[in-house]
Coordinates of C-alpha atoms and ligand atoms in Angstrom, one line a residue:
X587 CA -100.4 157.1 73.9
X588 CA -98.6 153.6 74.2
X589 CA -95.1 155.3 74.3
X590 CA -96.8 156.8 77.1
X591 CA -98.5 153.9 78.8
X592 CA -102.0 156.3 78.7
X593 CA -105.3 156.4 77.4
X594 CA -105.8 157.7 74.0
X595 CA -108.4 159.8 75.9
X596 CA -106.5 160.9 78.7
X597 CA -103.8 162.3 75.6
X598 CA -105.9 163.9 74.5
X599 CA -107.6 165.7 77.1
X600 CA -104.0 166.8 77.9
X601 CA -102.7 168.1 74.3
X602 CA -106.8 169.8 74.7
X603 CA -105.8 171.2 77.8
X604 CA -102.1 172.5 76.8
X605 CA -104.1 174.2 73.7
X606 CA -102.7 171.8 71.3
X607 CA -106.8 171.1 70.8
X608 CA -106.1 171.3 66.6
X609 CA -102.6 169.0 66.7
X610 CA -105.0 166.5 68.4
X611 CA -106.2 164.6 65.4
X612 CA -104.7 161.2 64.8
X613 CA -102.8 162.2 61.4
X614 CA -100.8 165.0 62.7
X615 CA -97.2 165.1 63.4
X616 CA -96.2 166.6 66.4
X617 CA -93.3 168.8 66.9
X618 CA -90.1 168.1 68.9
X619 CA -91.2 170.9 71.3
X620 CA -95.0 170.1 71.3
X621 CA -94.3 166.2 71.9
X622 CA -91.5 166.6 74.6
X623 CA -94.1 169.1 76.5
X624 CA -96.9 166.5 76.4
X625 CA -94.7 163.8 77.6
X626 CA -93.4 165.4 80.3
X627 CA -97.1 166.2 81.5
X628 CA -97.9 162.9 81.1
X629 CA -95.1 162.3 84.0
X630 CA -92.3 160.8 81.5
X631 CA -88.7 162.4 81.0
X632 CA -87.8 163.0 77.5
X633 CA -85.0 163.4 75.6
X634 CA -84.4 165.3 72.6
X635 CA -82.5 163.7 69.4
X636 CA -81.5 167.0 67.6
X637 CA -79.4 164.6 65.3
X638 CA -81.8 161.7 64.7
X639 CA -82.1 163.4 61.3
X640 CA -78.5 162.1 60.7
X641 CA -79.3 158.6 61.8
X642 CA -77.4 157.0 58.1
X643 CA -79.2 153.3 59.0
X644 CA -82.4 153.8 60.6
X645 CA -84.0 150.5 60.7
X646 CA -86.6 151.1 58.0
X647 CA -84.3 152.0 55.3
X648 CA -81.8 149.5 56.0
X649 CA -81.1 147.5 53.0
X650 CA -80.0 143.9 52.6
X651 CA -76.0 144.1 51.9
X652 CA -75.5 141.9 49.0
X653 CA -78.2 144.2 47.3
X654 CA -76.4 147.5 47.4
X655 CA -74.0 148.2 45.0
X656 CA -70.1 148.0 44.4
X657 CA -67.6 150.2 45.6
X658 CA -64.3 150.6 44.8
X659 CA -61.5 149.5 48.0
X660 CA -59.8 151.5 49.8
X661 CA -56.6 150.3 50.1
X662 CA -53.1 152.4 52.9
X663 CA -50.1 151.7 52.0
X664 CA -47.8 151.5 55.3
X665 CA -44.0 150.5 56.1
X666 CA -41.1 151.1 57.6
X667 CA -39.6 154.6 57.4
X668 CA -37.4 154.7 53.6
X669 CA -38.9 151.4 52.6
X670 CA -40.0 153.2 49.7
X671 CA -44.0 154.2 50.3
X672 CA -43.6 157.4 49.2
X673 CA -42.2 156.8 45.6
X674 CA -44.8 153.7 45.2
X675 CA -47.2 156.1 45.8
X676 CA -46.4 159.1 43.6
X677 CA -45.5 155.9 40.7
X678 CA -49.1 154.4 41.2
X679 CA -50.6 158.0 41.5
X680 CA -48.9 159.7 38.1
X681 CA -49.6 156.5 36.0
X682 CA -53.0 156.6 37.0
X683 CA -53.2 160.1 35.9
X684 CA -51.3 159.6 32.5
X685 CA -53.9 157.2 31.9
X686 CA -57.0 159.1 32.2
X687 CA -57.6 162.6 30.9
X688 CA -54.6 164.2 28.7
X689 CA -53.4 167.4 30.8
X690 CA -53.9 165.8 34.1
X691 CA -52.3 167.4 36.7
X692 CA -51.5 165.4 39.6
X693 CA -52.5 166.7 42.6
X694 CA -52.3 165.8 45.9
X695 CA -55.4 165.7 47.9
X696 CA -54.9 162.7 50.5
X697 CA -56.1 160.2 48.2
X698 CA -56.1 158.9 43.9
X699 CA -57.7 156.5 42.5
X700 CA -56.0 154.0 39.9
X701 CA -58.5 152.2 36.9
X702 CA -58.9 148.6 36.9
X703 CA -60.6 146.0 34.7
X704 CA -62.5 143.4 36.0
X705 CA -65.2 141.0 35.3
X706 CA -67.5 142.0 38.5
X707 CA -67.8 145.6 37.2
X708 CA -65.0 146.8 39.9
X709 CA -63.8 150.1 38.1
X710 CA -60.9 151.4 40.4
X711 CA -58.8 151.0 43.5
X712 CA -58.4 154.1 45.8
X713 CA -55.3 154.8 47.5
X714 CA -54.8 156.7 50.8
X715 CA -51.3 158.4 50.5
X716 CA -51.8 159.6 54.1
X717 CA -50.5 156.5 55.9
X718 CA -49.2 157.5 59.4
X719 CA -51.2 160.8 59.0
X720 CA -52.8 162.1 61.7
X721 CA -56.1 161.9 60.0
X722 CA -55.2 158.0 59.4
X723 CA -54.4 157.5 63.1
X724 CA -57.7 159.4 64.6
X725 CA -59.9 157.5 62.3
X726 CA -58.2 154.3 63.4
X727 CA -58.4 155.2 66.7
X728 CA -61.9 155.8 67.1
X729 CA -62.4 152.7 65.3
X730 CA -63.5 153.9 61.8
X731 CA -62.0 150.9 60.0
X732 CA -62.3 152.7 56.4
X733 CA -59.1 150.9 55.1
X734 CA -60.0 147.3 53.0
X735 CA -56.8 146.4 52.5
X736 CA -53.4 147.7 53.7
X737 CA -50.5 147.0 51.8
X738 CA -47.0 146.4 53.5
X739 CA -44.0 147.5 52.1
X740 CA -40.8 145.8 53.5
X741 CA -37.6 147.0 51.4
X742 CA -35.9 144.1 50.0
X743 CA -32.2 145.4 50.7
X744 CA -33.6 145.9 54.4
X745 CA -35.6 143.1 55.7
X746 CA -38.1 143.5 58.8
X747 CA -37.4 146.2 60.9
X748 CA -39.1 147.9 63.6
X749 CA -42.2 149.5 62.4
X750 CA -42.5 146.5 59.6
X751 CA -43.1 144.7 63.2
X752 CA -45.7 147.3 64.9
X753 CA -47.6 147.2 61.9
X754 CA -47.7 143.6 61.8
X755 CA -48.9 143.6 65.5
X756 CA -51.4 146.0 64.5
X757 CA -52.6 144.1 61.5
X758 CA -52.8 141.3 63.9
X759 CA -55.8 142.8 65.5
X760 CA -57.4 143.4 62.5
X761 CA -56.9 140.4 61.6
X762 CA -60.3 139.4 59.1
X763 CA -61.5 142.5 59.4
X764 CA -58.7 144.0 56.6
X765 CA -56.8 142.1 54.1
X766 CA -53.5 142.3 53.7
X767 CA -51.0 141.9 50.7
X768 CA -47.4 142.3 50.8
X769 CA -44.9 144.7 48.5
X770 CA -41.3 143.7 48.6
X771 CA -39.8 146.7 46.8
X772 CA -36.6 147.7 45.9
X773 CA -36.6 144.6 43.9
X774 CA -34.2 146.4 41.5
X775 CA -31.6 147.1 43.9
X776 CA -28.4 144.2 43.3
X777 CA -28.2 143.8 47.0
X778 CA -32.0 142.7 46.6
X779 CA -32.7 139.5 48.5
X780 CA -36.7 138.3 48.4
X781 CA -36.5 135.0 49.8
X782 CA -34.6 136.4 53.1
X783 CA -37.3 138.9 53.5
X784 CA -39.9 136.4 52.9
X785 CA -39.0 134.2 55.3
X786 CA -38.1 136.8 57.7
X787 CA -41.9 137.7 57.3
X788 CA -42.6 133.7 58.1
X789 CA -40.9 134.2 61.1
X790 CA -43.6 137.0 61.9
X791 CA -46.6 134.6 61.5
X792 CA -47.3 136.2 58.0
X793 CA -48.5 133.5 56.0
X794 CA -47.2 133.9 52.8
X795 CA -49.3 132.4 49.5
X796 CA -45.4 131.3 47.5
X797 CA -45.2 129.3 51.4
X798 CA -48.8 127.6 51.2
X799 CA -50.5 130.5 53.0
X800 CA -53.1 132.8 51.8
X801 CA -51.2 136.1 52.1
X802 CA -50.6 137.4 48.8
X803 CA -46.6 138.8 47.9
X804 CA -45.5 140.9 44.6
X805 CA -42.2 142.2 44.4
X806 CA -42.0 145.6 43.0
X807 CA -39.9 148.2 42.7
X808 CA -41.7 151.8 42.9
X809 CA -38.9 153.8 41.3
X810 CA -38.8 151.4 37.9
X811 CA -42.6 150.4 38.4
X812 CA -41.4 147.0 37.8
X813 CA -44.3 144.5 39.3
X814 CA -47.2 147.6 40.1
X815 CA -49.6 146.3 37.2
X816 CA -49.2 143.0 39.3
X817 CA -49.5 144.4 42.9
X818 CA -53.0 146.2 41.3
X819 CA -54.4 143.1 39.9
X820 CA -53.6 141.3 43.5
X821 CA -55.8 144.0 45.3
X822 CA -58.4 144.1 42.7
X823 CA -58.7 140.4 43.2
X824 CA -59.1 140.6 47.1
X825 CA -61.6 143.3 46.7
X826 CA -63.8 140.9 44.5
X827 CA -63.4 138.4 47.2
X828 CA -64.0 141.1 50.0
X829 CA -67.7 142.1 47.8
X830 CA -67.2 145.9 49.0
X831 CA -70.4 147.2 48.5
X832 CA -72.0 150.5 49.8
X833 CA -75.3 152.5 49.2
X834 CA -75.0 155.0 46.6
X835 CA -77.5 157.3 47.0
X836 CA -79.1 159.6 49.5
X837 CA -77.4 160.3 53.0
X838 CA -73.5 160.9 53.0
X839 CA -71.3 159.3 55.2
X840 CA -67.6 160.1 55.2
X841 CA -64.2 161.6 56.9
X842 CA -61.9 164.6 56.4
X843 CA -58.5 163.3 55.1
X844 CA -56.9 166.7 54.9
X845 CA -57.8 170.1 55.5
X846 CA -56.4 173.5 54.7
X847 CA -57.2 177.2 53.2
X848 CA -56.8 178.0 50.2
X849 CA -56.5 181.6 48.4
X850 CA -59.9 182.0 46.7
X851 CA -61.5 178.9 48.2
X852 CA -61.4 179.5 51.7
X853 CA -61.0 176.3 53.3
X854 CA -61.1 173.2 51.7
X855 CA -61.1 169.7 52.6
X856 CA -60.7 166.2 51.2
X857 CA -63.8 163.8 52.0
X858 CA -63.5 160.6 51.1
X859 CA -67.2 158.8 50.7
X860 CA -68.1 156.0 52.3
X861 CA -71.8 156.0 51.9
X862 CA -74.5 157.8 49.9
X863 CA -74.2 160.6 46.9
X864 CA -72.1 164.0 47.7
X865 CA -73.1 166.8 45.5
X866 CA -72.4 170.3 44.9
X867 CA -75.1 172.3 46.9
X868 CA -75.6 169.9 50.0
X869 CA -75.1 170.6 52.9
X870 CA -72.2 169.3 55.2
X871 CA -71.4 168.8 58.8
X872 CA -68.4 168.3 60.1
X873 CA -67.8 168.3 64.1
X874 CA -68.6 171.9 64.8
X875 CA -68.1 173.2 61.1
X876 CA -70.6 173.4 58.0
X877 CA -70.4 173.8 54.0
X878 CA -72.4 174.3 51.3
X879 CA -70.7 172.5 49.4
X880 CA -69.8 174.5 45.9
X881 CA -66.3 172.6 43.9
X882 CA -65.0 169.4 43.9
X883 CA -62.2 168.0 42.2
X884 CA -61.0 164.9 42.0
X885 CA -57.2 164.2 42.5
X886 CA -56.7 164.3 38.5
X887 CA -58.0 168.1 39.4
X888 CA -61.0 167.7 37.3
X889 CA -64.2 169.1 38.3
X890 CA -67.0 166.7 39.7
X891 CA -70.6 166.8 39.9
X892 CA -70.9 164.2 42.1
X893 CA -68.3 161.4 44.4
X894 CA -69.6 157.7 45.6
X895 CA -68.4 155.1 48.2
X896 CA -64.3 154.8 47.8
X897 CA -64.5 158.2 46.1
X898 CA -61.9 160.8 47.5
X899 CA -62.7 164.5 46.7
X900 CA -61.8 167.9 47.5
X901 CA -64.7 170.1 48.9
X902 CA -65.2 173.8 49.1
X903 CA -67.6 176.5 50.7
X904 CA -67.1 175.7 54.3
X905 CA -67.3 178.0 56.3
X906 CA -64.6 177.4 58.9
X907 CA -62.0 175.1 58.7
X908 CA -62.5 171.0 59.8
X909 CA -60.1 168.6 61.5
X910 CA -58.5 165.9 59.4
X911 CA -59.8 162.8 61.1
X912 CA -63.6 163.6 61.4
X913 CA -66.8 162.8 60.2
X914 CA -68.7 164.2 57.7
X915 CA -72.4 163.9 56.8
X916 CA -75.0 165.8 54.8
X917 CA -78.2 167.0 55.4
X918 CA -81.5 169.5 55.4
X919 CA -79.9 173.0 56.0
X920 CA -82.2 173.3 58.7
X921 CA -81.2 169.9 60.6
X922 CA -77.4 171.2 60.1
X923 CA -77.8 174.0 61.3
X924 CA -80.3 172.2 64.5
X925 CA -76.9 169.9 64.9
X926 CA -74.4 172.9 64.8
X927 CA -76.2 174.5 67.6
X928 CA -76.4 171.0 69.5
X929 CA -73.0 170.3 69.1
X930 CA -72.0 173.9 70.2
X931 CA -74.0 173.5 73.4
X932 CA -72.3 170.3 73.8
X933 CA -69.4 172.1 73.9
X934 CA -70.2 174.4 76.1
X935 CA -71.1 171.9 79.0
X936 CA -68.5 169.8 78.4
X937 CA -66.2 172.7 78.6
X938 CA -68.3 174.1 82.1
X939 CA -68.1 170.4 83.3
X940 CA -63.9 170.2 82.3
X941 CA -63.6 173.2 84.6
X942 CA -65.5 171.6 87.7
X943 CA -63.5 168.8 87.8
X944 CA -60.2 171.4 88.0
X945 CA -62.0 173.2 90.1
X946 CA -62.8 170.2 92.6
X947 CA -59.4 169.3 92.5
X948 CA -58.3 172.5 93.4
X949 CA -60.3 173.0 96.0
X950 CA -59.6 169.2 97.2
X951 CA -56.0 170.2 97.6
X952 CA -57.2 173.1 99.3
X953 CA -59.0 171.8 101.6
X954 CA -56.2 168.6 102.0
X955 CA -53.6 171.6 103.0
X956 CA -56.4 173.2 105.4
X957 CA -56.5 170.4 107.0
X958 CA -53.2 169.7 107.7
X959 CA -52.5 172.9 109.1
X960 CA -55.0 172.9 111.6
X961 CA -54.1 169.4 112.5
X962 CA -50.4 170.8 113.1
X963 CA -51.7 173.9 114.7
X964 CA -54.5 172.8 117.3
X965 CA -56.4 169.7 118.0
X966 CA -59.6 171.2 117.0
X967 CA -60.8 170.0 113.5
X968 CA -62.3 172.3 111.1
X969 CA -65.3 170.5 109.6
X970 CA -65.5 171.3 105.4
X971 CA -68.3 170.4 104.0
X972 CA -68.7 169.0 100.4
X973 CA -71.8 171.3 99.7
X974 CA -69.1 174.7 100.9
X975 CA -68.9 175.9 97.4
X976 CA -72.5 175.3 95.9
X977 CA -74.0 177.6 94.3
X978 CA -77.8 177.9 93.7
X979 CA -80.1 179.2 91.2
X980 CA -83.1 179.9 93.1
X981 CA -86.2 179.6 91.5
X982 CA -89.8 181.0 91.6
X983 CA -92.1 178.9 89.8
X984 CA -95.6 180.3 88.5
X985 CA -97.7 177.7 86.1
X986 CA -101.3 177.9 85.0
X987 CA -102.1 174.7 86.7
X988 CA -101.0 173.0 89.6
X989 CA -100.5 169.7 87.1
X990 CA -97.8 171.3 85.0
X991 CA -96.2 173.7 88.3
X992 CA -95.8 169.6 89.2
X993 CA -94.5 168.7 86.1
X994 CA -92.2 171.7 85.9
X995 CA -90.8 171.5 89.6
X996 CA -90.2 168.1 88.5
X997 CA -88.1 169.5 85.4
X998 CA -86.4 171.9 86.6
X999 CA -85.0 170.5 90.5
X1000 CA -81.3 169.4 90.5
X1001 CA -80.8 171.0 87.0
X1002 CA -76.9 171.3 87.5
X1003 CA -74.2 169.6 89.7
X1004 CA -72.1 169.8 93.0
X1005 CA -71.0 173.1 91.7
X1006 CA -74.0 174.7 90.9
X1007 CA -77.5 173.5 90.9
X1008 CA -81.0 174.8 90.0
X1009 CA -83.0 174.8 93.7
X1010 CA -87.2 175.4 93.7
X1011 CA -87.8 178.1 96.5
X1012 CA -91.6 178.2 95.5
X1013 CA -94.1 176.9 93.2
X1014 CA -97.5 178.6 93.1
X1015 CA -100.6 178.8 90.6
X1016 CA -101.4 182.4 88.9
X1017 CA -100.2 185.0 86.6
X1018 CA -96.7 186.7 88.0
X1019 CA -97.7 189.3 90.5
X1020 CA -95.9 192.1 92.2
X1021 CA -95.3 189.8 95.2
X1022 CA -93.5 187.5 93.0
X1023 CA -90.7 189.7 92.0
X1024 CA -90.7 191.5 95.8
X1025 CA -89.8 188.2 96.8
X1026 CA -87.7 187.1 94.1
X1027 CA -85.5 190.2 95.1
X1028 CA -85.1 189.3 98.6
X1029 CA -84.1 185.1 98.6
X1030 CA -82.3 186.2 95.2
X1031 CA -84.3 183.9 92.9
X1032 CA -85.3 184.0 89.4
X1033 CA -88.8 183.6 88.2
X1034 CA -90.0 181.3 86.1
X1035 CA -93.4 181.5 84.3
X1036 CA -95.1 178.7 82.6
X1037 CA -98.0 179.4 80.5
X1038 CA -99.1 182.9 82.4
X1039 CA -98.5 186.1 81.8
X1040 CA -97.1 188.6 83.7
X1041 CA -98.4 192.1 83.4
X1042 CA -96.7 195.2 82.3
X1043 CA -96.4 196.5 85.5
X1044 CA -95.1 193.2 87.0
X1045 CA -92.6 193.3 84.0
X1046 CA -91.6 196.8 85.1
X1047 CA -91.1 196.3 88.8
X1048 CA -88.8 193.0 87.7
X1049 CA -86.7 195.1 85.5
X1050 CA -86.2 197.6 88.1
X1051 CA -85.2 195.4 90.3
X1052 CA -82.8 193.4 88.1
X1053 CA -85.4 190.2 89.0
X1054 CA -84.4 187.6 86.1
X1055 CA -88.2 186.4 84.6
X1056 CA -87.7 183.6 82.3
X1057 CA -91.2 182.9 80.4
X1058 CA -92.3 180.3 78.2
X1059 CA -95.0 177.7 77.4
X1060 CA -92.6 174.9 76.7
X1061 CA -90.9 173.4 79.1
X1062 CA -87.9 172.1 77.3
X1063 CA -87.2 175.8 76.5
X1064 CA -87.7 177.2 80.3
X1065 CA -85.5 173.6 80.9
X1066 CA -82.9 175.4 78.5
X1067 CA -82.6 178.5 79.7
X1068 CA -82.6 177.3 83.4
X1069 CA -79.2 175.3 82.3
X1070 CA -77.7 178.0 80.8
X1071 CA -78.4 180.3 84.2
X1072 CA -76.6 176.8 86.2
X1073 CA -73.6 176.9 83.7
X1074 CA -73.3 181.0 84.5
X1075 CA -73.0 180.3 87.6
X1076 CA -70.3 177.7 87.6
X1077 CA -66.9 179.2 88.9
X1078 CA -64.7 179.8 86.2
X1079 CA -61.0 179.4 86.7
X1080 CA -58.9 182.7 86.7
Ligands
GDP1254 P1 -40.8 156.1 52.6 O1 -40.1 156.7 53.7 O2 -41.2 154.7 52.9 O3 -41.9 156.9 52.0 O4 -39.7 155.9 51.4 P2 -39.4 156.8 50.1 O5 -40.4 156.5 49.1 O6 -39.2 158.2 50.5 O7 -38.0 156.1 49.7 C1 -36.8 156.2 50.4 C2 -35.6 156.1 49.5 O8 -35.7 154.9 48.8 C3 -35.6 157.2 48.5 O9 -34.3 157.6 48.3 C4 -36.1 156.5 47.2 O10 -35.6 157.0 46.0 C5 -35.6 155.1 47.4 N1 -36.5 154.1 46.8 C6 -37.8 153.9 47.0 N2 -38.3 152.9 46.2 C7 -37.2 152.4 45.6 C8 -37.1 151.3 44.7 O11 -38.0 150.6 44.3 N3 -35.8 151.1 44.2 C9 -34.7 151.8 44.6 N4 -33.6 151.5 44.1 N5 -34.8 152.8 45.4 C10 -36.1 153.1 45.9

């Protein structure tokens, strides 16, 4: 009742009125349908969340940072093209497996992690190996910053060259938000000269440590390994100072690094956590696709129960195939599948609304070419009007009570666009009579019936007459369907 700016007694009156008489005490919890019906009798507009039940920090639950727990960094290697990422990588990534379970296999699943010791209970560093993926570049780019620290390779037989540049551009607009450390490699190499490459990188405002800054360097060489166990103690230090810490339980919160089918699996994807507990069993969302989630591996290829923040895994038991790139978050089966449907509707419009503006242009150009012919032709100008290619759903509206054939006109007028739009023709009080659909058939309109019934005569004569009757005693459904009918409406383009 204050939401609604009413009376507690005027609320309800109404939910005893709309035969919601036994929802009415003060304890119960409303539905979505039920609440959005009484609020829109009550005069307000509102709008359904069918994904507030994937809201990761709702205000109640949000903990104090420093109180959650420690996760390991993640950590993208980038570089100009040969600088040598790719054998760092694969050196880092086989080590790390030699070191943990005899018979590891190394697989490669988008990301590894390597072990580390350290005093503030830091187990492990995970390494991307999908630098200047397209999974790395659409997470960047709709700013999921899900890197810690990037580490950038500059060949030390090479120098600076192009992309070492970009990336220092782009790291420039990171700037405190991700730390950086720099790898010269190829330290091996006889033609090998670190301090040209280090004060090449001066000259690009990096601010090395050995120069007074506070940019760490280690010279390596990933095809001897020379200098790694030092580059991982540099980024296990930084991530102590960075305090990377993440709630472990509960929700999920992650991104697809790589997707693909498998035989036997179906398709499978690498998530890496950032947030919460994923489990074998959950359910996952993903954009428009959905798992129950049934193996993981990790990238040693041993099974998992469960992965936590800065955890990469491999996932199976979806049912179609996500993008690399996009979230992922877990949930009730129920509230997935609510989201699924959402998003698919989404979709839809956004598809419907894509083809009016093509449409509009064509037409604009149609009309642009119109016009100059008759221009060229006569003097006489053709008047166009922007409303020439509306289309209307006509509507008959029937409610149990003037107050919701109000509320409902109120709903349901200028459902739609300049394309197609939802237009009342008439609003009475009453069950659906023969009348109704007599005059339904000759304006064209559909009927829509709020809390009445219509007889099975009435329902006949309708069929007969192909009369569309749309009947329900919730308005966000009639609100629904009356969309839909808009969207059917909308020209598509042959
Ligand atoms: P990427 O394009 O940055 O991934 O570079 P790669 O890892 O594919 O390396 C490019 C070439 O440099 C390959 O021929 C590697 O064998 C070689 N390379 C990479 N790292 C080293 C290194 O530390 N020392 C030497 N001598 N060669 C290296």
């Amino acid at each position: 009742a204050r939401i609604l700016d009413v009376k507690l007694s005027r609320l309800t009156r109404k939910m005893v009125e709309a035969g919601m008489a036994e929802e009415s005490s003060h304890d119960h919890v409303l539905t979505s349908d039920y609440a959005v019906l009484l609020a829109e009798e009550l005069g307000c507009n509102p709008i359904v969340d069918d994904e507030a039940a994937f809201d990761l920090y709702p205000p109640a639950i949000h903990r104090e940072p420093s109180t959650l727990p420690s996760r390991p960094p993640i950590v993208t290697i980038m570089g100009h093209v040969d600088h040598g990422k790719t054998t760092l990588l694969d050196t880092l990534r086989s080590s790390a497996v030699a070191k943990g379970e005899a018979g590891g296999i190394t697989q490669h699943i988008g990301a590894f992690s390597v072990p580390v010791k350290s005093s503030q209970g830091q187990q492990s560093i995970t390494f991307l190996d999908t630098p200047g993926h397209a999974a790395f570049s659409a997470m960047r780019a709709r700013g999921a910053g899900i890197t810690d620290i990037v580490v950038l390779v500059v060949a030390a037989d090479d120098g600076i060259m192009p992309q070492t540049k970009e990336i220092i551009n782009l790291l420039k607009k990171d700037a405190g938000k991700v730390g950086l450390v720099v790898a010269i490699n190829k330290v091996d190499k006889p033609e090998a000269d670190v301090e040209a490459v280090k004060l090449a990188l001066m000259a690009e405002g990096i601010q090395l440590e050995s120069f007074g800054g506070d940019i760490p360097s280690v010279e390596v060489s990933g095809l001897t390994g020379q200098g790694l166990p030092d580059l991982v103690e540099v980024l296990s230090a930084m991530a102590e100072l960075q305090d990377l810490r993440a709630e472990k339980e509960g929700a999920v919160h992650g991104y697809v690094l790589e997707s693909r089918v498998t035989k036997g699996l179906g398709p499978v994807t690498t998530v890496l956590v950032l947030r919460g507990c994923l489990k074998s069993g959950s359910h996952l969302l993903s954009a428009t696709h959905h798992a129950k989630v049934r193996v993981m591996t990790d990238s040693s290829g041993k099974t998992v129960k469960a992965a936590y923040p800065g955890m990469a895994v491999t996932v199976s038991g979806w049912k179609t195939l996500p993008k690399a790139g996009d979230e992922v978050l877990d949930g009730k089966e129920s509230d997935v599948k609510k989201a699924l449907a959402n998003r698919a509707r989404q979709a839809d419009i956004a598809a419907s609304l894509a083809d009016v503006d093509a449409i509009n242009a064509v037409r604009k150009e149609e009309r642009e070419r119109k016009q100059t012919e008759s221009d060229n032709h006569s003097n006489k100008m053709t008047v166009t009007t922007e409303s020439s290619g509306l289309q209307e759903l006509k509507l008959i509206i029937k409610a149990d009570v003037s107050g919701s054939a109000e509320a409902i006109e109120g709903a349901l007028q200028g459902i739609g666009n300049k394309l197609a739009m939802a237009k009342i023709v008439s609003s009475s009080v009453g069950d659906v009579t023969e009348s109704d659909v007599l005059m339904a058939k000759a304006v064209n309109a559909t009927i829509v019936a709020f809390s009445v019934s219509v007889p099975r005569s009435v329902e006949v004569l309708a069929a007969q007459n192909a009369v569309p009757v749309t009947t329900s005693p919730i308005i966000y459904r009639l609100m629904e369907d009356v969309r839909q009918r808009v969207i059917a409406l909308l020209p598509t383009i042959k």
